[in-house]
PDB file of C-alpha atoms in Angstrom:
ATOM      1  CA  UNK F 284       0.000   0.000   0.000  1.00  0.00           C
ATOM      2  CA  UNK F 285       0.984   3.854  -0.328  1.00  0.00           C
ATOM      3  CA  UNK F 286       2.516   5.285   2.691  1.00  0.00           C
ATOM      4  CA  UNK F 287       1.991   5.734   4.824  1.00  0.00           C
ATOM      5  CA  UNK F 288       1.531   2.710   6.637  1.00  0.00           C
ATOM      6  CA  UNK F 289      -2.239   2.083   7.837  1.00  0.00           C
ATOM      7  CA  UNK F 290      -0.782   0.727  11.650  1.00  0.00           C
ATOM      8  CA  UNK F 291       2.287   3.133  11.662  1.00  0.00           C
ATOM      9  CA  UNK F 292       3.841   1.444  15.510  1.00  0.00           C
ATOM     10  CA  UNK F 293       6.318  -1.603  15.795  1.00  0.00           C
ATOM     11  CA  UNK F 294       4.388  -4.925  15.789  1.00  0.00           C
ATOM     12  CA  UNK F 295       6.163  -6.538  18.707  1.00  0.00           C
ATOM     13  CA  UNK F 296       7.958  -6.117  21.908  1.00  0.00           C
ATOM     14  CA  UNK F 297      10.425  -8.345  24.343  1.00  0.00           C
ATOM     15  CA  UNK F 298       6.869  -7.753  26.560  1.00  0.00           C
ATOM     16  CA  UNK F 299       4.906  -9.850  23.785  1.00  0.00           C
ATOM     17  CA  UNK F 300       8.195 -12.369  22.622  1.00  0.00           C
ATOM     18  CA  UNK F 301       7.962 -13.311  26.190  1.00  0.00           C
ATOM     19  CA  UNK F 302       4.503 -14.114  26.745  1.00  0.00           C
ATOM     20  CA  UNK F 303       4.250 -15.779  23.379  1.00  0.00           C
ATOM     21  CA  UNK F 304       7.229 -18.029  24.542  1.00  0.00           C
ATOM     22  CA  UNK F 305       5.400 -18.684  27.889  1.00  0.00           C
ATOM     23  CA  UNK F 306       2.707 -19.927  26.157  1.00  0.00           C
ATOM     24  CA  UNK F 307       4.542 -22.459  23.811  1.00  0.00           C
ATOM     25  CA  UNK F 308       6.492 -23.587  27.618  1.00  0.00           C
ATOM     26  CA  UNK F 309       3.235 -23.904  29.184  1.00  0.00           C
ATOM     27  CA  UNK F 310       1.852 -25.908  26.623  1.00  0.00           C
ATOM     28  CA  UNK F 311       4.788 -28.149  26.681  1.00  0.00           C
ATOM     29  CA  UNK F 312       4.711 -28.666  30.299  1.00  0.00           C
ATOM     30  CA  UNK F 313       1.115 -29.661  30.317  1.00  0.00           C
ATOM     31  CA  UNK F 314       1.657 -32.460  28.218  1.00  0.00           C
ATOM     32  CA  UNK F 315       1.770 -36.028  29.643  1.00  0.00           C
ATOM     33  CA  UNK F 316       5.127 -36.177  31.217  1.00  0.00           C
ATOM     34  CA  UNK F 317       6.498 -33.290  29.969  1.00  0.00           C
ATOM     35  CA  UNK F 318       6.151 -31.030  33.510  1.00  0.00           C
ATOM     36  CA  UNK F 319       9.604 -30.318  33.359  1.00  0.00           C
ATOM     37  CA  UNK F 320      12.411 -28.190  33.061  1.00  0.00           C
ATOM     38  CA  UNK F 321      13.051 -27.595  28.743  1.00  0.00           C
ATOM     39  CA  UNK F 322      16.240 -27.677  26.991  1.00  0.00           C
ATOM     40  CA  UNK F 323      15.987 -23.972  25.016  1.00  0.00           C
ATOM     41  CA  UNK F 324      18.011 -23.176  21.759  1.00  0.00           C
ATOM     42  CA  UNK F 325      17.491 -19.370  20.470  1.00  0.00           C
ATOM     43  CA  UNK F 326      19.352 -18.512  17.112  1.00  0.00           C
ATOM     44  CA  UNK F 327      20.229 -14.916  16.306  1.00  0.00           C
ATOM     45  CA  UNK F 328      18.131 -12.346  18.000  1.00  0.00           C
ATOM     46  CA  UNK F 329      16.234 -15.661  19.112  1.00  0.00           C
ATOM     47  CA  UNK F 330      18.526 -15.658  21.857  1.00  0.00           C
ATOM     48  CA  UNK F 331      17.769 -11.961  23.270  1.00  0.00           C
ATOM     49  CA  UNK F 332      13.974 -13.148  23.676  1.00  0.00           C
ATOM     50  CA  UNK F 333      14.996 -16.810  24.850  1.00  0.00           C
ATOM     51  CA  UNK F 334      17.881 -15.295  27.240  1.00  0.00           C
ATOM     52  CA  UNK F 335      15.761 -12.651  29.030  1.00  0.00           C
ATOM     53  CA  UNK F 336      13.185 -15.180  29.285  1.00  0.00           C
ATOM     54  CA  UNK F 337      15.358 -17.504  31.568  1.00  0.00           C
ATOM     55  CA  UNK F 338      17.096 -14.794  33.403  1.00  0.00           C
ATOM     56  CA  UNK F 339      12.971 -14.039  34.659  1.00  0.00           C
ATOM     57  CA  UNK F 340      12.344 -18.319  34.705  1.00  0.00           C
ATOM     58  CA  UNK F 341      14.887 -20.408  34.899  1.00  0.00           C
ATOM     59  CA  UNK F 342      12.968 -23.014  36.458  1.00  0.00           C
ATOM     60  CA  UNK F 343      11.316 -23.528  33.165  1.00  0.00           C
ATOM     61  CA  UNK F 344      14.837 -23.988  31.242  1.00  0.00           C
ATOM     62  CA  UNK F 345      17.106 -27.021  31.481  1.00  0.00           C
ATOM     63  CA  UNK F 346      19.881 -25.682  29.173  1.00  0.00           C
ATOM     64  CA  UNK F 347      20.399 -22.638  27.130  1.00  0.00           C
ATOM     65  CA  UNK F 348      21.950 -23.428  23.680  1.00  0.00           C
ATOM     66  CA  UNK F 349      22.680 -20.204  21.962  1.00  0.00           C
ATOM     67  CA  UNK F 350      23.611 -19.924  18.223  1.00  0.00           C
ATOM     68  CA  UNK F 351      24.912 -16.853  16.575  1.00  0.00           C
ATOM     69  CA  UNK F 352      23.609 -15.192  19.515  1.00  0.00           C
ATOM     70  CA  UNK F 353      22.831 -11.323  19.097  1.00  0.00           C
ATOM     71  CA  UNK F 354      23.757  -9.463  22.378  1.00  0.00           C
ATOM     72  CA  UNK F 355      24.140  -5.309  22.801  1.00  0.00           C
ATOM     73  CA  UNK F 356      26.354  -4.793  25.419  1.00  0.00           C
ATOM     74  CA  UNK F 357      25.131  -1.795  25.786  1.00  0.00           C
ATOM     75  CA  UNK F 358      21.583  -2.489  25.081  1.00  0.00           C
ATOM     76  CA  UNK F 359      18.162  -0.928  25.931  1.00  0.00           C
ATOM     77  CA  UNK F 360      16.820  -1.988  29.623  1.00  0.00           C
ATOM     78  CA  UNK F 361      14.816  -0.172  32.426  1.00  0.00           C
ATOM     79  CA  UNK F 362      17.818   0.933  34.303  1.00  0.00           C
ATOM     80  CA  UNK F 363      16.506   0.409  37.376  1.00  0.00           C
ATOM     81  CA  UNK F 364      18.566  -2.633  39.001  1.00  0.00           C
ATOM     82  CA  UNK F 365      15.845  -3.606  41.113  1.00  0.00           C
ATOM     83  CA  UNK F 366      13.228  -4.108  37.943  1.00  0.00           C
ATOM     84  CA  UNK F 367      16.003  -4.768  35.033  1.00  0.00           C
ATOM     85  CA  UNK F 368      12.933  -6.242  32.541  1.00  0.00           C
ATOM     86  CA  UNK F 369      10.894  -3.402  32.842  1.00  0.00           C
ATOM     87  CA  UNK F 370      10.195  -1.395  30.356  1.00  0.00           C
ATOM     88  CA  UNK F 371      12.590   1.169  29.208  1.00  0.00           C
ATOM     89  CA  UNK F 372      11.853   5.217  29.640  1.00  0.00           C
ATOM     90  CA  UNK F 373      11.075   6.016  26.409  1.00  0.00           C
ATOM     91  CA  UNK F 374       9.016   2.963  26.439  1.00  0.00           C
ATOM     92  CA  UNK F 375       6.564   3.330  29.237  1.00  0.00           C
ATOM     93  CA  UNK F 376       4.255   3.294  26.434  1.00  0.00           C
ATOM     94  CA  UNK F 377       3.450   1.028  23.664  1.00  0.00           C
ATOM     95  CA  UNK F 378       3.384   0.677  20.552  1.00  0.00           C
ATOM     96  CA  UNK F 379       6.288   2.716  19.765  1.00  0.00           C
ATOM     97  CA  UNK F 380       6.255   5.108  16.677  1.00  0.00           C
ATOM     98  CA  UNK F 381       9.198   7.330  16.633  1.00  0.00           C
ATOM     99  CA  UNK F 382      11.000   7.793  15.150  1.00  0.00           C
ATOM    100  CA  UNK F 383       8.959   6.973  12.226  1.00  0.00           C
ATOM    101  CA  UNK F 384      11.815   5.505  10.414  1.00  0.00           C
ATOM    102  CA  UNK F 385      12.855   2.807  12.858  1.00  0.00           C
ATOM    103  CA  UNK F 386       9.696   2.087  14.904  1.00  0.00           C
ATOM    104  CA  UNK F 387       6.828   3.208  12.195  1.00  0.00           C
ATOM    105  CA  UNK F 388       5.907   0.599  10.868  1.00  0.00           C
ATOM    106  CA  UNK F 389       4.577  -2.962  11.865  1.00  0.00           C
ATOM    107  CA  UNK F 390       6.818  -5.447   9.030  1.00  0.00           C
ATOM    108  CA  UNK F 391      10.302  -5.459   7.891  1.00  0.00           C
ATOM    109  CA  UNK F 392      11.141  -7.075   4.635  1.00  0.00           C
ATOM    110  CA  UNK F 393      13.689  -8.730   2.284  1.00  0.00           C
ATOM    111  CA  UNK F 394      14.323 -10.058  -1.095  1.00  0.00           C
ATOM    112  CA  UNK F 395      15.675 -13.336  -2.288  1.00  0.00           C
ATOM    113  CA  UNK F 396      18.897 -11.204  -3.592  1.00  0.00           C
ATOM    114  CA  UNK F 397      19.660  -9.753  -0.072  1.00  0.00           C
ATOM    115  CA  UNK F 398      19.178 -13.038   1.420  1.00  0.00           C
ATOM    116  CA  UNK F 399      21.718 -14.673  -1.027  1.00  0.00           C
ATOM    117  CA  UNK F 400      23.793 -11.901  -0.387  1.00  0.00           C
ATOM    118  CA  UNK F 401      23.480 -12.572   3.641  1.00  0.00           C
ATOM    119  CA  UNK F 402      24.521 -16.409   3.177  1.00  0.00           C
ATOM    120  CA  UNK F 403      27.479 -15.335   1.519  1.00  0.00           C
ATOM    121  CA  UNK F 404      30.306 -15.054   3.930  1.00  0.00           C
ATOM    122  CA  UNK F 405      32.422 -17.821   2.909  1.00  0.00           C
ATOM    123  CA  UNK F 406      30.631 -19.279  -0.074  1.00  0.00           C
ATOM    124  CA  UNK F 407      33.086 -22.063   0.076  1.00  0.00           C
ATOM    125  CA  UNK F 408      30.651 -23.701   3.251  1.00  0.00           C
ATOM    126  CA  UNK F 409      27.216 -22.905   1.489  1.00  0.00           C
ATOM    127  CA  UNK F 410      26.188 -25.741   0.556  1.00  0.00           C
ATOM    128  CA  UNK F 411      24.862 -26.322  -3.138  1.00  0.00           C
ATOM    129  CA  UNK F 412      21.169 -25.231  -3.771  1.00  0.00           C
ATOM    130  CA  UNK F 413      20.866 -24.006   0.185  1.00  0.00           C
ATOM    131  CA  UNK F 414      19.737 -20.680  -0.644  1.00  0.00           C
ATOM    132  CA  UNK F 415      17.063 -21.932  -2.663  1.00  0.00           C
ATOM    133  CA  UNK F 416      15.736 -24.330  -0.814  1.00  0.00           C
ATOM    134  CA  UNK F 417      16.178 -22.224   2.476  1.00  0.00           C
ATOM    135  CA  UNK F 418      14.367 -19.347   0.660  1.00  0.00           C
ATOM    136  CA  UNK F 419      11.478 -22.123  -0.326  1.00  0.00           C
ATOM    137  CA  UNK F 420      11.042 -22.700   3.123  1.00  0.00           C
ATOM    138  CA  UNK F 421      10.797 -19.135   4.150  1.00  0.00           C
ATOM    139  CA  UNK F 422       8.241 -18.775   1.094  1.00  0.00           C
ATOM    140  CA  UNK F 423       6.007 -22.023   2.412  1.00  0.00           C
ATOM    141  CA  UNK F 424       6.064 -20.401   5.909  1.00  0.00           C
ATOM    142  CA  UNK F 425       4.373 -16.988   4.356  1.00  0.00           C
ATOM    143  CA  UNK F 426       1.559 -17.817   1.938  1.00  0.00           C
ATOM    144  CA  UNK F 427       0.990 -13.737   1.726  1.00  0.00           C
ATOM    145  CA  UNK F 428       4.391 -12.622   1.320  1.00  0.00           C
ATOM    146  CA  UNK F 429       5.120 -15.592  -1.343  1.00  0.00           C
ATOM    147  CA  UNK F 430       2.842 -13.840  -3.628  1.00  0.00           C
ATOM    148  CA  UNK F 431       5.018 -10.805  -3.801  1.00  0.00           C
ATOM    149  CA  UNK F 432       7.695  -9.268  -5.435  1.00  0.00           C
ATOM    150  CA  UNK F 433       9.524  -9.673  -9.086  1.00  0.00           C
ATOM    151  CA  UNK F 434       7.531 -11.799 -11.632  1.00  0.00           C
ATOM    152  CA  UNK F 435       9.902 -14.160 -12.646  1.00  0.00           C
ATOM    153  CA  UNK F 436       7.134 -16.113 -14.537  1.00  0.00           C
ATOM    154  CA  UNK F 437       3.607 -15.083 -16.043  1.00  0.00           C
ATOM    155  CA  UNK F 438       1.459 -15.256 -12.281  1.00  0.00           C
ATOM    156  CA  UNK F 439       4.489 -16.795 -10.372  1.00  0.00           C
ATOM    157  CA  UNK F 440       6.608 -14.601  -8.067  1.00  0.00           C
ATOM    158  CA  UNK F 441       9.602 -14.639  -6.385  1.00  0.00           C
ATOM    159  CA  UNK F 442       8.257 -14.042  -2.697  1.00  0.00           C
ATOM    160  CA  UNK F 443       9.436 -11.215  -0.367  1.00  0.00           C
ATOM    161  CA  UNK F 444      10.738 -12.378   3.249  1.00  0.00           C
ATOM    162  CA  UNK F 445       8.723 -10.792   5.436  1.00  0.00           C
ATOM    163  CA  UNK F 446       9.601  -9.967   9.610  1.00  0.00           C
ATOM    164  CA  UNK F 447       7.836  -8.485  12.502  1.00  0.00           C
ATOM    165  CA  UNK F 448       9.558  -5.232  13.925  1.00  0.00           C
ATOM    166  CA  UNK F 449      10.636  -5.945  17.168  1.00  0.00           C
ATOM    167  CA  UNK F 450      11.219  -3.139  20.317  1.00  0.00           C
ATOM    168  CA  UNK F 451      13.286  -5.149  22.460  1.00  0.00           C
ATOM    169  CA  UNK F 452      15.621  -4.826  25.868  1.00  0.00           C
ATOM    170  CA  UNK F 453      16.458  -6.465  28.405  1.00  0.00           C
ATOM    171  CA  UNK F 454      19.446  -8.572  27.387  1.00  0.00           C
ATOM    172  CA  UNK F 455      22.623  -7.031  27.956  1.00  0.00           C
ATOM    173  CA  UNK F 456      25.694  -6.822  30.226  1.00  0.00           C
ATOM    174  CA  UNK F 457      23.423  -5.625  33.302  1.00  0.00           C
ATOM    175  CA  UNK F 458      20.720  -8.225  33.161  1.00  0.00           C
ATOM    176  CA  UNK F 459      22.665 -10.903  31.876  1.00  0.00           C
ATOM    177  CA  UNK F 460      24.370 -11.369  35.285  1.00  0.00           C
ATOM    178  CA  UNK F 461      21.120 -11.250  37.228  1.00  0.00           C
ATOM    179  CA  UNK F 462      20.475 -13.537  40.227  1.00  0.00           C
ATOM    180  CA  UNK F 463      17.258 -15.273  40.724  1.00  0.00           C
ATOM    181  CA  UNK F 464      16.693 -16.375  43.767  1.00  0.00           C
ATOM    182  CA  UNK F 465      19.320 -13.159  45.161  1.00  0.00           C
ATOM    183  CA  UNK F 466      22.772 -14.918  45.696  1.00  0.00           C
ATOM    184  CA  UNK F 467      22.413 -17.821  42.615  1.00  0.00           C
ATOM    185  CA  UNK F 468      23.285 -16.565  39.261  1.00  0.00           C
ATOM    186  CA  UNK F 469      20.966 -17.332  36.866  1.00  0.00           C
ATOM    187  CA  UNK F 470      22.879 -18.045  33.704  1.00  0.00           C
ATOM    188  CA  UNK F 471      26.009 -20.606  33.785  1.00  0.00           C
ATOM    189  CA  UNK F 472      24.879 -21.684  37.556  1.00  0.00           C
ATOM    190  CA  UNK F 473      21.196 -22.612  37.827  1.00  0.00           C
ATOM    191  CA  UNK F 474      21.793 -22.880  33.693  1.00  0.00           C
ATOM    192  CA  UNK F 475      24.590 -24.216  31.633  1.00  0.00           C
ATOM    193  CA  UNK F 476      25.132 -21.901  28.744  1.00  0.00           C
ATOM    194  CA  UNK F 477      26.778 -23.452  25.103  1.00  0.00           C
ATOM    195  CA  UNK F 478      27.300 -20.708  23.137  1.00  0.00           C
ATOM    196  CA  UNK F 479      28.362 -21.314  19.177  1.00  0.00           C
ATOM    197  CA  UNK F 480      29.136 -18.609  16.256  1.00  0.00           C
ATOM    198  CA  UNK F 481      31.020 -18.208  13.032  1.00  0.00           C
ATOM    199  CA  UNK F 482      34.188 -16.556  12.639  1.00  0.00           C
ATOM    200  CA  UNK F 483      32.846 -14.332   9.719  1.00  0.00           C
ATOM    201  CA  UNK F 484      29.555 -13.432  11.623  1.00  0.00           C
ATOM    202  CA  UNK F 485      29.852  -9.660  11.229  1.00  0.00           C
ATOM    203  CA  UNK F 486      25.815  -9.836  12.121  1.00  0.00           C
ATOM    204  CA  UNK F 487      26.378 -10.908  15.121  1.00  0.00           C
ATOM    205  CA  UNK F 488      29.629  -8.786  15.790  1.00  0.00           C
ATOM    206  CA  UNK F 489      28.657  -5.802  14.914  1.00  0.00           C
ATOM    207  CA  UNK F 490      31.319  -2.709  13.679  1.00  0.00           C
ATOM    208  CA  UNK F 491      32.243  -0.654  16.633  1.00  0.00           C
ATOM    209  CA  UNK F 492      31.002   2.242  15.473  1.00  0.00           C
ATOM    210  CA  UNK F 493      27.381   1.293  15.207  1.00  0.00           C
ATOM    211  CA  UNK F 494      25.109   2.919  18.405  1.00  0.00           C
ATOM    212  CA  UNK F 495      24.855   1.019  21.479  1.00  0.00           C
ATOM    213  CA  UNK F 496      21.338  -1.005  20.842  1.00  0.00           C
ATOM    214  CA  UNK F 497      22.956  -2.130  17.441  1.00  0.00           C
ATOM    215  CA  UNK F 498      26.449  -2.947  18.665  1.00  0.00           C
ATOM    216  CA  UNK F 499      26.654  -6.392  19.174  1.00  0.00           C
ATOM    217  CA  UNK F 500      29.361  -9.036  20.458  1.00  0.00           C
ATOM    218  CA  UNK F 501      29.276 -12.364  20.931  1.00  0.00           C
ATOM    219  CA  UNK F 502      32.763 -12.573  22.885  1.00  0.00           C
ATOM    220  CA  UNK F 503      31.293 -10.053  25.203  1.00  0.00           C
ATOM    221  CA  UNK F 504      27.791 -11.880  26.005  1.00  0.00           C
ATOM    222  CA  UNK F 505      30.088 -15.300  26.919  1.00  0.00           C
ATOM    223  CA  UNK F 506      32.235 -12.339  29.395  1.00  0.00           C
ATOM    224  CA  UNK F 507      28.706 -11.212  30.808  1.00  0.00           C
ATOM    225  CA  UNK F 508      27.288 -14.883  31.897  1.00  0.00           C
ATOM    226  CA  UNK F 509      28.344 -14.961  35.460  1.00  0.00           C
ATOM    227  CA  UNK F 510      28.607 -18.229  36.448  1.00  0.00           C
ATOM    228  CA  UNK F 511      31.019 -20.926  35.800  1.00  0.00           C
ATOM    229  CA  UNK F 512      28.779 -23.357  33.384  1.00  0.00           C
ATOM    230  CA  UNK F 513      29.613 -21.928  30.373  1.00  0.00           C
ATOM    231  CA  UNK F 514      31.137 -22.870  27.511  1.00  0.00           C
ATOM    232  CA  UNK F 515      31.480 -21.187  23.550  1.00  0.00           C
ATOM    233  CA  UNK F 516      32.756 -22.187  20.704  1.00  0.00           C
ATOM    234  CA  UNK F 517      34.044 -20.173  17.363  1.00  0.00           C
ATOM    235  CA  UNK F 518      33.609 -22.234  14.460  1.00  0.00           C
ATOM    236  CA  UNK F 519      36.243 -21.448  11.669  1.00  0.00           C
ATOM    237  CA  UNK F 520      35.359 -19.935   8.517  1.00  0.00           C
ATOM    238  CA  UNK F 521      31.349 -20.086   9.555  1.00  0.00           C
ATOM    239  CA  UNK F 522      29.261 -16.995   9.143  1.00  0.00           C
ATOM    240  CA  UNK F 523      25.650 -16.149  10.791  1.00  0.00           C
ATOM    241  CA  UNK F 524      23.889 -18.567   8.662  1.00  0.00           C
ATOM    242  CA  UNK F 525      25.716 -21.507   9.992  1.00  0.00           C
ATOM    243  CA  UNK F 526      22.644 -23.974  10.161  1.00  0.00           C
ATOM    244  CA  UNK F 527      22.940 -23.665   6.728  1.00  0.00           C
ATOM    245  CA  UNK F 528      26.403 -24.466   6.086  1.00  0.00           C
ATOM    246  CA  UNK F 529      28.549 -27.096   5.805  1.00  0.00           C
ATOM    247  CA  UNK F 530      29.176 -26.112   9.620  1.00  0.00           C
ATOM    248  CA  UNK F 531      25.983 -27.681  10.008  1.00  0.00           C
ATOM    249  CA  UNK F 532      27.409 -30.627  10.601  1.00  0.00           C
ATOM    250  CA  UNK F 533      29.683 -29.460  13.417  1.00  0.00           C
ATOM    251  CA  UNK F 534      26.451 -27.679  15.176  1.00  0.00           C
ATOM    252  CA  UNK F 535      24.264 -31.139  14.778  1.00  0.00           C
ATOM    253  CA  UNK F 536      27.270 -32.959  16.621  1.00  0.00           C
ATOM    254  CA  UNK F 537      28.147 -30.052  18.986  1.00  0.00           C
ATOM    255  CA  UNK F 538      24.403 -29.983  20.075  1.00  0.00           C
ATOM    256  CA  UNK F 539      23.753 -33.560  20.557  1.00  0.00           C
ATOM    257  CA  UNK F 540      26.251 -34.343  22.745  1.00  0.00           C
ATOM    258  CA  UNK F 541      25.318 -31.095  24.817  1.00  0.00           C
ATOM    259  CA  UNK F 542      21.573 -32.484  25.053  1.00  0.00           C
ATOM    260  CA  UNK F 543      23.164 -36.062  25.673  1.00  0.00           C
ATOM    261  CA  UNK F 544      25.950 -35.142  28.395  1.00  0.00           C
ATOM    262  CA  UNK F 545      25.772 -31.686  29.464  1.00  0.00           C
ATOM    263  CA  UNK F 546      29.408 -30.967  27.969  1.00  0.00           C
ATOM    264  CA  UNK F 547      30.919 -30.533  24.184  1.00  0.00           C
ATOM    265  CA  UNK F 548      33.897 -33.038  23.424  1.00  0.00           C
ATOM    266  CA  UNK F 549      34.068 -33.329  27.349  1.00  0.00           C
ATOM    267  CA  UNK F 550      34.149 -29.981  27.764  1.00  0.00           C
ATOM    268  CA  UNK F 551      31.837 -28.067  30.331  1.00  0.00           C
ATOM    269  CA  UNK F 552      33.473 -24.713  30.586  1.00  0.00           C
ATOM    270  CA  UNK F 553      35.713 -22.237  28.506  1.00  0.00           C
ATOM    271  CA  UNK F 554      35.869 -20.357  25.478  1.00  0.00           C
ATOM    272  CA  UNK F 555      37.783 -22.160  21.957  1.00  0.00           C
ATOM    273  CA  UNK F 556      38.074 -21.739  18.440  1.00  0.00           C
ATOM    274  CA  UNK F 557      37.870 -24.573  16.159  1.00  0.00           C
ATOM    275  CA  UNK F 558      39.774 -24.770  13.264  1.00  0.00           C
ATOM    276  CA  UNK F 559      39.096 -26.057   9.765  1.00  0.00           C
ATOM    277  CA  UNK F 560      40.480 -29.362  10.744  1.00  0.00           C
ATOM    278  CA  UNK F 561      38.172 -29.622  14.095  1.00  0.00           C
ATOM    279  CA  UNK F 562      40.917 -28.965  16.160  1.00  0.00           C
ATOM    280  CA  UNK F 563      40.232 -26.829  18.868  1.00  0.00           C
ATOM    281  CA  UNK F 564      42.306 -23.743  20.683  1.00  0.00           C
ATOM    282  CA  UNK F 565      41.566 -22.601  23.800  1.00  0.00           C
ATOM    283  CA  UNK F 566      40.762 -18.530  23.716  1.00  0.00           C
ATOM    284  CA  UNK F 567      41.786 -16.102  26.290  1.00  0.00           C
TER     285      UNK F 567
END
């Protein structure tokens, strides 16, 4: 449609993420033998929503599996250490609107080219045909946004990727150590913490220069998690998309044997890059 838009606010907030994720827990919990603790995995800004989440109920998480996390240091929160998820100032009310060109507007969207473009880091680890069938998969998942964009046949179109805007806070380097109950640290005591990236990831590493709700760091959320049950991993070569790379692999068997044993080739703790051969190198 014409601007402008005809709902001109973001569409969601860490307020909604996190109800919508209590749900899906709730729902697993009240099904026959499944009122217990659940083994979480967040992917990309997946793990800002799924990270806050367990720093407020982490007797509803078993694990916390983390890939190509994105983390602010610096992020939005409520500043107030004794209510760190509340909302922020500017955000005592919502929707947000302003400024128009960040928060005015309910969808964000993408083209097949772009997301090529984003799975390009190291084309030597895409696999052949993944962008296609990745994109497919987007496309089956959106019967709306399928329909549009370029014709590339007479009635057939390419699709446009389509994504809710998202105010969020509450996941950065003064939350992230937050105790629940007061004295027990949250993440890496009452939860172990894997974290795994790519060495290319410049989504979620963000340039420097980039303002503080943008700047991300993946070293620097592993630095933030308090306790001693933690334990990342740097894969070599791998960029942001690295569920759909050949690093795949590597993340199937890294994962499983975290679900099965707690602990990546015996490992429980510590931060190590892994080389092109699977060798691994302990990081300072």
């Amino acid at each position: 449609c014409p601007p402008p838009p005809p709902y001109p606010y973001q569409l969601g907030n860490s307020e909604s993420e996190w109800a919508e994720l209590d749900a899906v827990v709730k729902f697993i919990k009240g099904l026959p033998g499944r009122n217990k603790p659940i083994r979480f995995i967040g992917y990309s800004l997946g793990a800002a929503i799924m990270g806050a989440y367990t720093l407020q109920n982490p007797g509803n998480v078993e694990s916390l599996l983390l890939l190509a996390p994105v983390f602010p240091p610096k992020g939005r929160w409520s500043g107030n250490p004794a209510a760190p998820f509340g909302r922020p100032s500017e955000a005592q009310t919502l929707p947000m609107s302003t400024p128009a060109l960040t928060w005015g507007f309910p969808m964000l969207v993408g083209t097949k080219t772009g997301f090529r473009m984003g799975l390009d880091g190291n084309p030597a680890l895409r696999e052949p045909d993944i962008v296609d069938l990745a994109w497919e998969a987007c496309m089956d998942n959106d019967p709306l946004g399928s329909k549009w964009g370029r014709e590339v046949a007479p009635g057939e179109y390419e699709g446009i990727l389509r994504y809710r805007n998202t105010y969020w806070w509450g996941w950065n380097d003064q939350t992230v150590p937050h105790q629940n109950p007061a004295g027990t640290r949250v993440l890496g005591e009452r939860v172990p913490v894997l974290i795994i990236y790519g060495e290319q990831d410049r989504a979620a590493n963000s340039p420097a220069t980039l303002p503080d709700p943008v700047r991300f760091s993946v070293p620097a959320l592993y630095a933030a998690v308090p306790g001693p049950k933690k334990l990342m991993f740097c894969l070599a070569g791998s960029g942001h998309s690295l569920v759909w790379e050949l690093t795949a692999k590597t993340v199937h068997h890294m994962s499983k044997q975290w679900f099965k044993n707690g602990q990546v080739e015996g490992l429980t703790s510590g931060s190590y890059f892994r080389d092109p051969d699977g060798q691994l190198i302990l990081l300072p």
